[in-house]
PDB file of C-alpha atoms in Angstrom:
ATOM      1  CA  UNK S 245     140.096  -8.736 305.711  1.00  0.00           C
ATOM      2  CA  UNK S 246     137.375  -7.349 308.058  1.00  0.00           C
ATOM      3  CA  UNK S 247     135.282  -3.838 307.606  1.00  0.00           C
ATOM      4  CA  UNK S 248     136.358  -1.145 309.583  1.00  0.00           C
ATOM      5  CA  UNK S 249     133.092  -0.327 310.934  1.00  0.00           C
ATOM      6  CA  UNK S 250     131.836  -4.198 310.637  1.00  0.00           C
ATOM      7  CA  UNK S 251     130.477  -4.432 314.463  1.00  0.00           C
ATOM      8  CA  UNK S 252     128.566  -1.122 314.316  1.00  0.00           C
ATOM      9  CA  UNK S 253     127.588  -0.152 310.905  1.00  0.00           C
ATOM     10  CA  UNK S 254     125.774   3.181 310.420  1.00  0.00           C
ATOM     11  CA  UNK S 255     121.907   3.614 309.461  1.00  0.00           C
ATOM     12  CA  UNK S 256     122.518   5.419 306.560  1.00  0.00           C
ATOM     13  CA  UNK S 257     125.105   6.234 304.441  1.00  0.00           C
ATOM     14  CA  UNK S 258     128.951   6.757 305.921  1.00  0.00           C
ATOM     15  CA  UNK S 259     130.404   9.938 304.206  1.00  0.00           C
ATOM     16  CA  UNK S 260     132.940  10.906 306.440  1.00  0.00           C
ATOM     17  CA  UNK S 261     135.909   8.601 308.365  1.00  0.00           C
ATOM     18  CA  UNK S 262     139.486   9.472 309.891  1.00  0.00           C
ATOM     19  CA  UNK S 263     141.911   8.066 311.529  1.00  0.00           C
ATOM     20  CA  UNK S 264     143.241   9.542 315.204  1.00  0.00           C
ATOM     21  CA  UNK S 265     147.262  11.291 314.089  1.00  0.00           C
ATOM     22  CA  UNK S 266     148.571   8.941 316.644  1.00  0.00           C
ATOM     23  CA  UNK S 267     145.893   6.054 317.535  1.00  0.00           C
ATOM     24  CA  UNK S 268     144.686   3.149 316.167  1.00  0.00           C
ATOM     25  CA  UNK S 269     141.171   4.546 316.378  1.00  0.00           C
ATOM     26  CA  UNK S 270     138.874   5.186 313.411  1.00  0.00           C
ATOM     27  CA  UNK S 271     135.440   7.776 313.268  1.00  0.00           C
ATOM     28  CA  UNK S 272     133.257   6.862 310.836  1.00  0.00           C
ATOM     29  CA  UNK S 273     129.804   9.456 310.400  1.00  0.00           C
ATOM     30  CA  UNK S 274     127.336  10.045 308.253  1.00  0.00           C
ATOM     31  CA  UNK S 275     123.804  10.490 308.203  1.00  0.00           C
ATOM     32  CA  UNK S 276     122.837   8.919 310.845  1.00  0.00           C
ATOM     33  CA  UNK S 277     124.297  11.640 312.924  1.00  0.00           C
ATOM     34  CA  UNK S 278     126.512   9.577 314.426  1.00  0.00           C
ATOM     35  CA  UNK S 279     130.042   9.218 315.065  1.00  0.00           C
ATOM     36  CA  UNK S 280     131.024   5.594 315.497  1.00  0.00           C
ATOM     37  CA  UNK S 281     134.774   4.913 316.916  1.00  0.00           C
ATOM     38  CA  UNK S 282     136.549   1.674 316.382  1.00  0.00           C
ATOM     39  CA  UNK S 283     139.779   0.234 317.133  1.00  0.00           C
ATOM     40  CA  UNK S 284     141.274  -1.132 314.193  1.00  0.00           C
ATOM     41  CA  UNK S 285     143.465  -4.019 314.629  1.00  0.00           C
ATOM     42  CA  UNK S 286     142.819  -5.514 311.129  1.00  0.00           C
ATOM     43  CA  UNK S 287     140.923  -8.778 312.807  1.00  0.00           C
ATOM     44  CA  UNK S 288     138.143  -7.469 315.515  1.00  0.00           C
ATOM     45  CA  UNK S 289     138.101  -3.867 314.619  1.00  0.00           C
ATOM     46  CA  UNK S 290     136.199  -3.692 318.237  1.00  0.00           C
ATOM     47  CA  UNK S 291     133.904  -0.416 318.992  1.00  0.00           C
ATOM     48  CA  UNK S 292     135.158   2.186 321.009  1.00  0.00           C
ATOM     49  CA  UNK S 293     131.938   4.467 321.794  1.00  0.00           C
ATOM     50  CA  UNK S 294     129.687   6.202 319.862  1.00  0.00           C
ATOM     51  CA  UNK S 295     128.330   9.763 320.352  1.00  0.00           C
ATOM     52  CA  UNK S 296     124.607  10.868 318.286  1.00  0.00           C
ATOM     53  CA  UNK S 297     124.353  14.200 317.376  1.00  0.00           C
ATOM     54  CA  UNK S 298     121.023  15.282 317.266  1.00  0.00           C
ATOM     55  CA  UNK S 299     120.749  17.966 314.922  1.00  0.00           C
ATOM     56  CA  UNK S 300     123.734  17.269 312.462  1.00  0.00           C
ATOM     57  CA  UNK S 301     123.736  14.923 309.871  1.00  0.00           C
ATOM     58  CA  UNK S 302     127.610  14.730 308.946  1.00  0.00           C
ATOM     59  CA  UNK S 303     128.962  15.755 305.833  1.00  0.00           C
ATOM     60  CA  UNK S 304     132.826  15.768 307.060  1.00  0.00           C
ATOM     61  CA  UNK S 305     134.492  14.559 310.177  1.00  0.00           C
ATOM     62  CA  UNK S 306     138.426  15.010 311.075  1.00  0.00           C
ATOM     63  CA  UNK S 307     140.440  14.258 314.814  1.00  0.00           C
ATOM     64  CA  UNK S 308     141.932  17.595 315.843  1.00  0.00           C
ATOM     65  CA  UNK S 309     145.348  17.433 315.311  1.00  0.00           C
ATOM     66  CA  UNK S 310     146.500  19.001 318.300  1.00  0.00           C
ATOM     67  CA  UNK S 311     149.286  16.416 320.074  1.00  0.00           C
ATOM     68  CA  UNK S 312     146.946  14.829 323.220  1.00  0.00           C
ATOM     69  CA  UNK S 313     143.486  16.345 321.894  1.00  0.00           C
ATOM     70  CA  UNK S 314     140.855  13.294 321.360  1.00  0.00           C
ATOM     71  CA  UNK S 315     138.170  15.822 319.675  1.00  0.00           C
ATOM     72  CA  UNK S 316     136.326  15.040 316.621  1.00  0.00           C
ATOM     73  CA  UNK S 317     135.344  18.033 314.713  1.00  0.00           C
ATOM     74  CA  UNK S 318     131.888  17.406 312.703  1.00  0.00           C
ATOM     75  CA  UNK S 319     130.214  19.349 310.645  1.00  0.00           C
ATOM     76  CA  UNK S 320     127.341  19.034 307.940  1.00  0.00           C
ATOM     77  CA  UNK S 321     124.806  21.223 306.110  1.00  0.00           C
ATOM     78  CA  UNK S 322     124.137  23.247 308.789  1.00  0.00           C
ATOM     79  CA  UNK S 323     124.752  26.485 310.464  1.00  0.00           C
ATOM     80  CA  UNK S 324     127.266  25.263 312.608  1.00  0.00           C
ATOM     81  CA  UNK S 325     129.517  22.361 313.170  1.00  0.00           C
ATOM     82  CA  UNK S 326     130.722  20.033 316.400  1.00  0.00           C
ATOM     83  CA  UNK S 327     133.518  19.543 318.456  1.00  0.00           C
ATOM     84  CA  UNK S 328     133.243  16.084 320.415  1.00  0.00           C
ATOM     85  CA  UNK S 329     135.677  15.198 323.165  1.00  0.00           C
ATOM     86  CA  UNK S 330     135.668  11.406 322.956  1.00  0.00           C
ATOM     87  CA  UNK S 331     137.741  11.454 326.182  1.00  0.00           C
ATOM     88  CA  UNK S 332     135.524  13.231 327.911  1.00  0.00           C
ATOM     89  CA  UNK S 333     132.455  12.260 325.820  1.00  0.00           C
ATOM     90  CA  UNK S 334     131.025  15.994 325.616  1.00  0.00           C
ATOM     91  CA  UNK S 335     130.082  18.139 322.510  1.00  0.00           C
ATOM     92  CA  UNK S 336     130.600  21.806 322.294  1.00  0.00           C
ATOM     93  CA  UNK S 337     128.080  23.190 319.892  1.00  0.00           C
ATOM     94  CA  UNK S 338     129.726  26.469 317.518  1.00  0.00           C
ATOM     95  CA  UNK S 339     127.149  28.188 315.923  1.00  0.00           C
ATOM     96  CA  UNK S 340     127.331  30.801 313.011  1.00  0.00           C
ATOM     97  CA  UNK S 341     127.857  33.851 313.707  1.00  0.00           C
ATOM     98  CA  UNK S 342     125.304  36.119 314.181  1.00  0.00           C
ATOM     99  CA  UNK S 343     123.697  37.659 311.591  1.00  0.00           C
ATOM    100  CA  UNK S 344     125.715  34.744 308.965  1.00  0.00           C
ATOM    101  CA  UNK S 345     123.448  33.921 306.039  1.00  0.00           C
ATOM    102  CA  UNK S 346     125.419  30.536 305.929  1.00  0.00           C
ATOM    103  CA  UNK S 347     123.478  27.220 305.777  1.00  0.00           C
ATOM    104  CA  UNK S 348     125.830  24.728 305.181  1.00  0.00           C
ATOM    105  CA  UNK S 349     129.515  24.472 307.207  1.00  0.00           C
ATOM    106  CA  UNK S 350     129.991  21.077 305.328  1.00  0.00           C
ATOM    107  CA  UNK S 351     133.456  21.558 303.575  1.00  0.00           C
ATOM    108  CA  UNK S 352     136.264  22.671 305.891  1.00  0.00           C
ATOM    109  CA  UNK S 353     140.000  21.943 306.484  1.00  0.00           C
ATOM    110  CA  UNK S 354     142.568  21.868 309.809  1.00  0.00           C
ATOM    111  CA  UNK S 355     145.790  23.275 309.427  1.00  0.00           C
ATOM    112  CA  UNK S 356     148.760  21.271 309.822  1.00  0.00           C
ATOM    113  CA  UNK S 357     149.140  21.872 313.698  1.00  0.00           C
ATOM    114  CA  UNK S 358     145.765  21.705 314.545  1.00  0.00           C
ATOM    115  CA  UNK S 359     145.089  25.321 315.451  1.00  0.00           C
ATOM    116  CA  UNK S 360     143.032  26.562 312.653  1.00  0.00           C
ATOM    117  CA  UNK S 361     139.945  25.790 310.590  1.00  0.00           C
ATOM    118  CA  UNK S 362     138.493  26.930 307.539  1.00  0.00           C
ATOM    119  CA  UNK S 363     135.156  26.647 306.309  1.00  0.00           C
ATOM    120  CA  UNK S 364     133.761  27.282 302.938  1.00  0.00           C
ATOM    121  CA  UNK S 365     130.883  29.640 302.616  1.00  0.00           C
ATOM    122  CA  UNK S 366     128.366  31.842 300.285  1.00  0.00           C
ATOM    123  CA  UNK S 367     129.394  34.654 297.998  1.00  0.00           C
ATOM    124  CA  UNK S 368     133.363  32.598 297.368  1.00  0.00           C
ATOM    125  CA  UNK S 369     134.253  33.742 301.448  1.00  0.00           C
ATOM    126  CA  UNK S 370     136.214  31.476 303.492  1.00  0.00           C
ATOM    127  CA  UNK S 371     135.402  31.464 307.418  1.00  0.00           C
ATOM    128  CA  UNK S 372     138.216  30.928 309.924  1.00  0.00           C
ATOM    129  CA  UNK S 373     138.003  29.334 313.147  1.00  0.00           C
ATOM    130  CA  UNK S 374     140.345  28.584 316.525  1.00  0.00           C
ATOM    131  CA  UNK S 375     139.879  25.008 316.747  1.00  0.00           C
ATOM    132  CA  UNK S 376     141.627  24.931 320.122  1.00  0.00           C
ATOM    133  CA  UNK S 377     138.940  27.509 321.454  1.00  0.00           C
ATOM    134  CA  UNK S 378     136.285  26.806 319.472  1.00  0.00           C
ATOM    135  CA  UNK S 379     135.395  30.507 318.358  1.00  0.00           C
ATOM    136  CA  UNK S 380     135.242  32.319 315.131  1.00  0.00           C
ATOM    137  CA  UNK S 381     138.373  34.279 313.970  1.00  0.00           C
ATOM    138  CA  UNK S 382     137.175  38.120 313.058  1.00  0.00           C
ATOM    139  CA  UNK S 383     138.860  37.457 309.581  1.00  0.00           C
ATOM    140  CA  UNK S 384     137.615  36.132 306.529  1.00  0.00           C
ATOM    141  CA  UNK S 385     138.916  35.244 302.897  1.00  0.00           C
ATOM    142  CA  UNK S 386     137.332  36.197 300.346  1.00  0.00           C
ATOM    143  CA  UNK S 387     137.668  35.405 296.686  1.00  0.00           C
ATOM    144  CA  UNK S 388     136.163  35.923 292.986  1.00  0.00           C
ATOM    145  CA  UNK S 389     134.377  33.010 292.193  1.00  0.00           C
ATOM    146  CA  UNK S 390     131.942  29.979 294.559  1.00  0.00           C
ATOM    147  CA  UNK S 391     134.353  28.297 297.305  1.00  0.00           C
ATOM    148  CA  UNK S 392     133.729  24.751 296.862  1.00  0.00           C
ATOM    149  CA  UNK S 393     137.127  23.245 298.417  1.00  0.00           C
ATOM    150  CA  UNK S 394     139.796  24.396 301.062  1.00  0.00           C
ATOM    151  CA  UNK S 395     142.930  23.154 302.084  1.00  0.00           C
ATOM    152  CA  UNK S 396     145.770  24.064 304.573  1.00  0.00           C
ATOM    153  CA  UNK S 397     149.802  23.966 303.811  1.00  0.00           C
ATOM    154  CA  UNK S 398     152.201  24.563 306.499  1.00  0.00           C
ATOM    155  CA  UNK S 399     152.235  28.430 305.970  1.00  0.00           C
ATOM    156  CA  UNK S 400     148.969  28.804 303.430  1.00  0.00           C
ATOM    157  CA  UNK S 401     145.228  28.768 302.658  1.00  0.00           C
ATOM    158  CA  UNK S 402     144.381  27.081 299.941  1.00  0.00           C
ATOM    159  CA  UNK S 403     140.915  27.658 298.157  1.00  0.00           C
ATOM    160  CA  UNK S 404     139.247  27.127 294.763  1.00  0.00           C
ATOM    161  CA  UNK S 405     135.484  26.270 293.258  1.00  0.00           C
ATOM    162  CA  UNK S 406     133.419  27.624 290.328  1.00  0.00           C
ATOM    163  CA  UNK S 407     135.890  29.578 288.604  1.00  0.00           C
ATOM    164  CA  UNK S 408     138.600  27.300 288.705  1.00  0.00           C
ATOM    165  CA  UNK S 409     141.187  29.701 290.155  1.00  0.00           C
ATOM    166  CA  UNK S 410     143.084  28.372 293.314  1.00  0.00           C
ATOM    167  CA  UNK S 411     143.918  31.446 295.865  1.00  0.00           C
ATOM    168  CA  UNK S 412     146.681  30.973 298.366  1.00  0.00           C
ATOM    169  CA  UNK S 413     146.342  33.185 300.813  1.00  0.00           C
ATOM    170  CA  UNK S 414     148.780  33.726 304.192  1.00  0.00           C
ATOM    171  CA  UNK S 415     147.864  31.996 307.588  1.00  0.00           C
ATOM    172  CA  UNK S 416     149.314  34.503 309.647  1.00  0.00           C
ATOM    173  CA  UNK S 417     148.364  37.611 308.035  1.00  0.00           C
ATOM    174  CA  UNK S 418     145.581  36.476 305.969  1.00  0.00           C
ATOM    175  CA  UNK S 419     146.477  38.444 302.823  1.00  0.00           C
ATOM    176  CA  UNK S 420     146.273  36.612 299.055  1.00  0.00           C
ATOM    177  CA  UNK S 421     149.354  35.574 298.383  1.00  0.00           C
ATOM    178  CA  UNK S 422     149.012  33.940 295.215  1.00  0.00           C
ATOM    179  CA  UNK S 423     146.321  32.880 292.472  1.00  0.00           C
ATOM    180  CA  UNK S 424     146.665  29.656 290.535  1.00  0.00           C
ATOM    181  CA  UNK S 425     144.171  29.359 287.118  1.00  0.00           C
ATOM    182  CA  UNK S 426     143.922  25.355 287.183  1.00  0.00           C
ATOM    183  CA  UNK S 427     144.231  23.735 284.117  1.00  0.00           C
ATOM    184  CA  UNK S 428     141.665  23.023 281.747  1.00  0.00           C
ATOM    185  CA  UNK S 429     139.321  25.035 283.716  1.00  0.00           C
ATOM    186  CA  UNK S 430     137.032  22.635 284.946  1.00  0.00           C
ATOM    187  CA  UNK S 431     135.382  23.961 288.439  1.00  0.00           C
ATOM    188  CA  UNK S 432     137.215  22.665 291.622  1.00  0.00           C
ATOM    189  CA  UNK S 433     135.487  19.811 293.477  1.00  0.00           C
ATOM    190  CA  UNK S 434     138.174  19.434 296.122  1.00  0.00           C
ATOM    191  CA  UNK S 435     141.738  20.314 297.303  1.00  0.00           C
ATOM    192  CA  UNK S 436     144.728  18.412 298.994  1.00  0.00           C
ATOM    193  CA  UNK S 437     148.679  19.679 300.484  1.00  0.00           C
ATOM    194  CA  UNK S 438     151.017  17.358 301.537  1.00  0.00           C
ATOM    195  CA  UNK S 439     155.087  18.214 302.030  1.00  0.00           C
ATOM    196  CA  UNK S 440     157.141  17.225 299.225  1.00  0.00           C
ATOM    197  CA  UNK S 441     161.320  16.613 299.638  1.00  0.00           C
ATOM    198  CA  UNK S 442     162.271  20.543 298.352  1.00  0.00           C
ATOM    199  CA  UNK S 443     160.754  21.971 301.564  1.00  0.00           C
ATOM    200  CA  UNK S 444     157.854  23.165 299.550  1.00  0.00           C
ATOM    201  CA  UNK S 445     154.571  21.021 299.463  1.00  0.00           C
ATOM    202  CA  UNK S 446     152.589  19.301 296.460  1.00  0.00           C
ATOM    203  CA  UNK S 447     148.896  21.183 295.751  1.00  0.00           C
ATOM    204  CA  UNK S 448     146.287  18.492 294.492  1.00  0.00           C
ATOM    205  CA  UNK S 449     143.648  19.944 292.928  1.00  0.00           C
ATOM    206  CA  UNK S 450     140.262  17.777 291.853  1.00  0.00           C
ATOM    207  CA  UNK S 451     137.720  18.839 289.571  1.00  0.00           C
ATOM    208  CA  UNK S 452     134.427  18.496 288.198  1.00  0.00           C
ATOM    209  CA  UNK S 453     136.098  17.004 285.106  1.00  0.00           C
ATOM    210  CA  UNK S 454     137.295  14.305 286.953  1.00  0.00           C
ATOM    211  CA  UNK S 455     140.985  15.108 286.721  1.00  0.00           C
ATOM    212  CA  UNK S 456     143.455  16.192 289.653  1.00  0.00           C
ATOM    213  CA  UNK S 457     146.108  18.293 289.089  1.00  0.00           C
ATOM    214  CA  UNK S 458     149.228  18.432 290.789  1.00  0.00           C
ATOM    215  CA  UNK S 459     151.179  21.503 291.505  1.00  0.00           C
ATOM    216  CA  UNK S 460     154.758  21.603 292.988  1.00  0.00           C
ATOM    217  CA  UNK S 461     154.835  24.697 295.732  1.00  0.00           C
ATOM    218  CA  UNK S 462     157.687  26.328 296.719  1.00  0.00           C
ATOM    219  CA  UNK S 463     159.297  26.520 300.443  1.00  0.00           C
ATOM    220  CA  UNK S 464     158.182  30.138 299.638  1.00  0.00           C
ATOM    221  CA  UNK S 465     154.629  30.816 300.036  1.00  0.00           C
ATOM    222  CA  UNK S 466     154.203  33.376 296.871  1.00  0.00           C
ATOM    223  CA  UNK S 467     156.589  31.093 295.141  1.00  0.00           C
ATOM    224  CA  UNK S 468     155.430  30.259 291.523  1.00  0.00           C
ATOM    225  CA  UNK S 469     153.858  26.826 291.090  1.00  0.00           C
TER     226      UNK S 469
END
């Protein structure tokens, strides 16, 4: 067995690494601020580029899953977070906007089909973005408690935190749906979907307890867990 990242290890420690949806390629990021690619064969794992950003040390990296997009979206505790073309090997920088009290873009999920993004924030708000465009959506989510974890389905929002509540909201018209007290009440740490065989989708939910819950969704979105 070989490391992933064996022929270009980062400076400091690696807290983010993907896989492309349709590649062999890895990212691997951290503090270092910057995002190593590698293609992994299981035997050279050879490098495949590297791009520093200056300002961000990264907290979370993720490919855009848009079919022929090579972006890396990258974000950290800051104000803002990066979209790097590796194909074209250019950044576009998307800042807060204006006005935004935020400091820290560090936890946010893609939706299924790549189009979406959602950020946690201050004061248990969610902040939307158009990946594709890279530009704030006028919406936000809000809910009762800290946002400390978000997650897409193929039709929801998923997000949770201090108060241990998970809110489902709609992606289309971005009204709550649903809310879903976790059990045993331990505040979220993080959230997961993935599509079960019923049409529906399994809801993993982490928490500061250090148990994850796992809730059975239905094909509909309000749909009792």
């Amino acid at each position: 067995q070989t490391d992933a990242n064996a022929r270009a290890p980062g400076r400091a420690a690696v807290l983010a690494a993907a896989f492309h949806p349709a590649d062999d390629v890895l990212v691997a990021a951290g503090l270092d601020k910057t995002l190593r690619f590698f293609r992994v064969d299981g035997d050279r794992n050879e490098t495949s580029g590297a791009a520093h950003l200056a300002d961000l040390p990264v907290q979370g990296a993720d490919w855009s899953r848009t079919p022929g997009d090579r972006s890396v979206f990258a974000a950290g505790r800051r104000p803002f977070y990066y979209r790097y073309d590796a194909a074209a090997e250019t950044a576009v920088k998307v800042r807060a906007r204006p006005r935004a009290s935020d400091k820290s873009l560090e936890r946010f999920a893609q939706s299924p089909d790549g189009a979406l993004l959602a950020f946690t924030a201050k004061d248990g708000r969610v902040l939307l973005a158009d990946a594709r465009r890279s530009c704030w959506l006028p919406s936000e989510l809000k809910m009762s408690g800290t946002a400390r974890a978000v997650a897409f389905s193929e039709r929801c929002v998923y997000a949770s935190g201090g108060d241990a509540t998970v809110y489902c909201w709609d992606v289309r018209s971005s009204r709550c749906l649903a809310t879903l007290p976790d059990a045993g009440a331990s505040p979220t740490s993080t959230l997961a979907c993935a599509p079960n065989d019923d049409g529906g989708h399994w809801l993993f939910v982490g928490s500061e307890a250090g148990v994850v819950n796992v809730y059975s969704r239905g094909a509909s979105p309000a749909a009792a867990p």
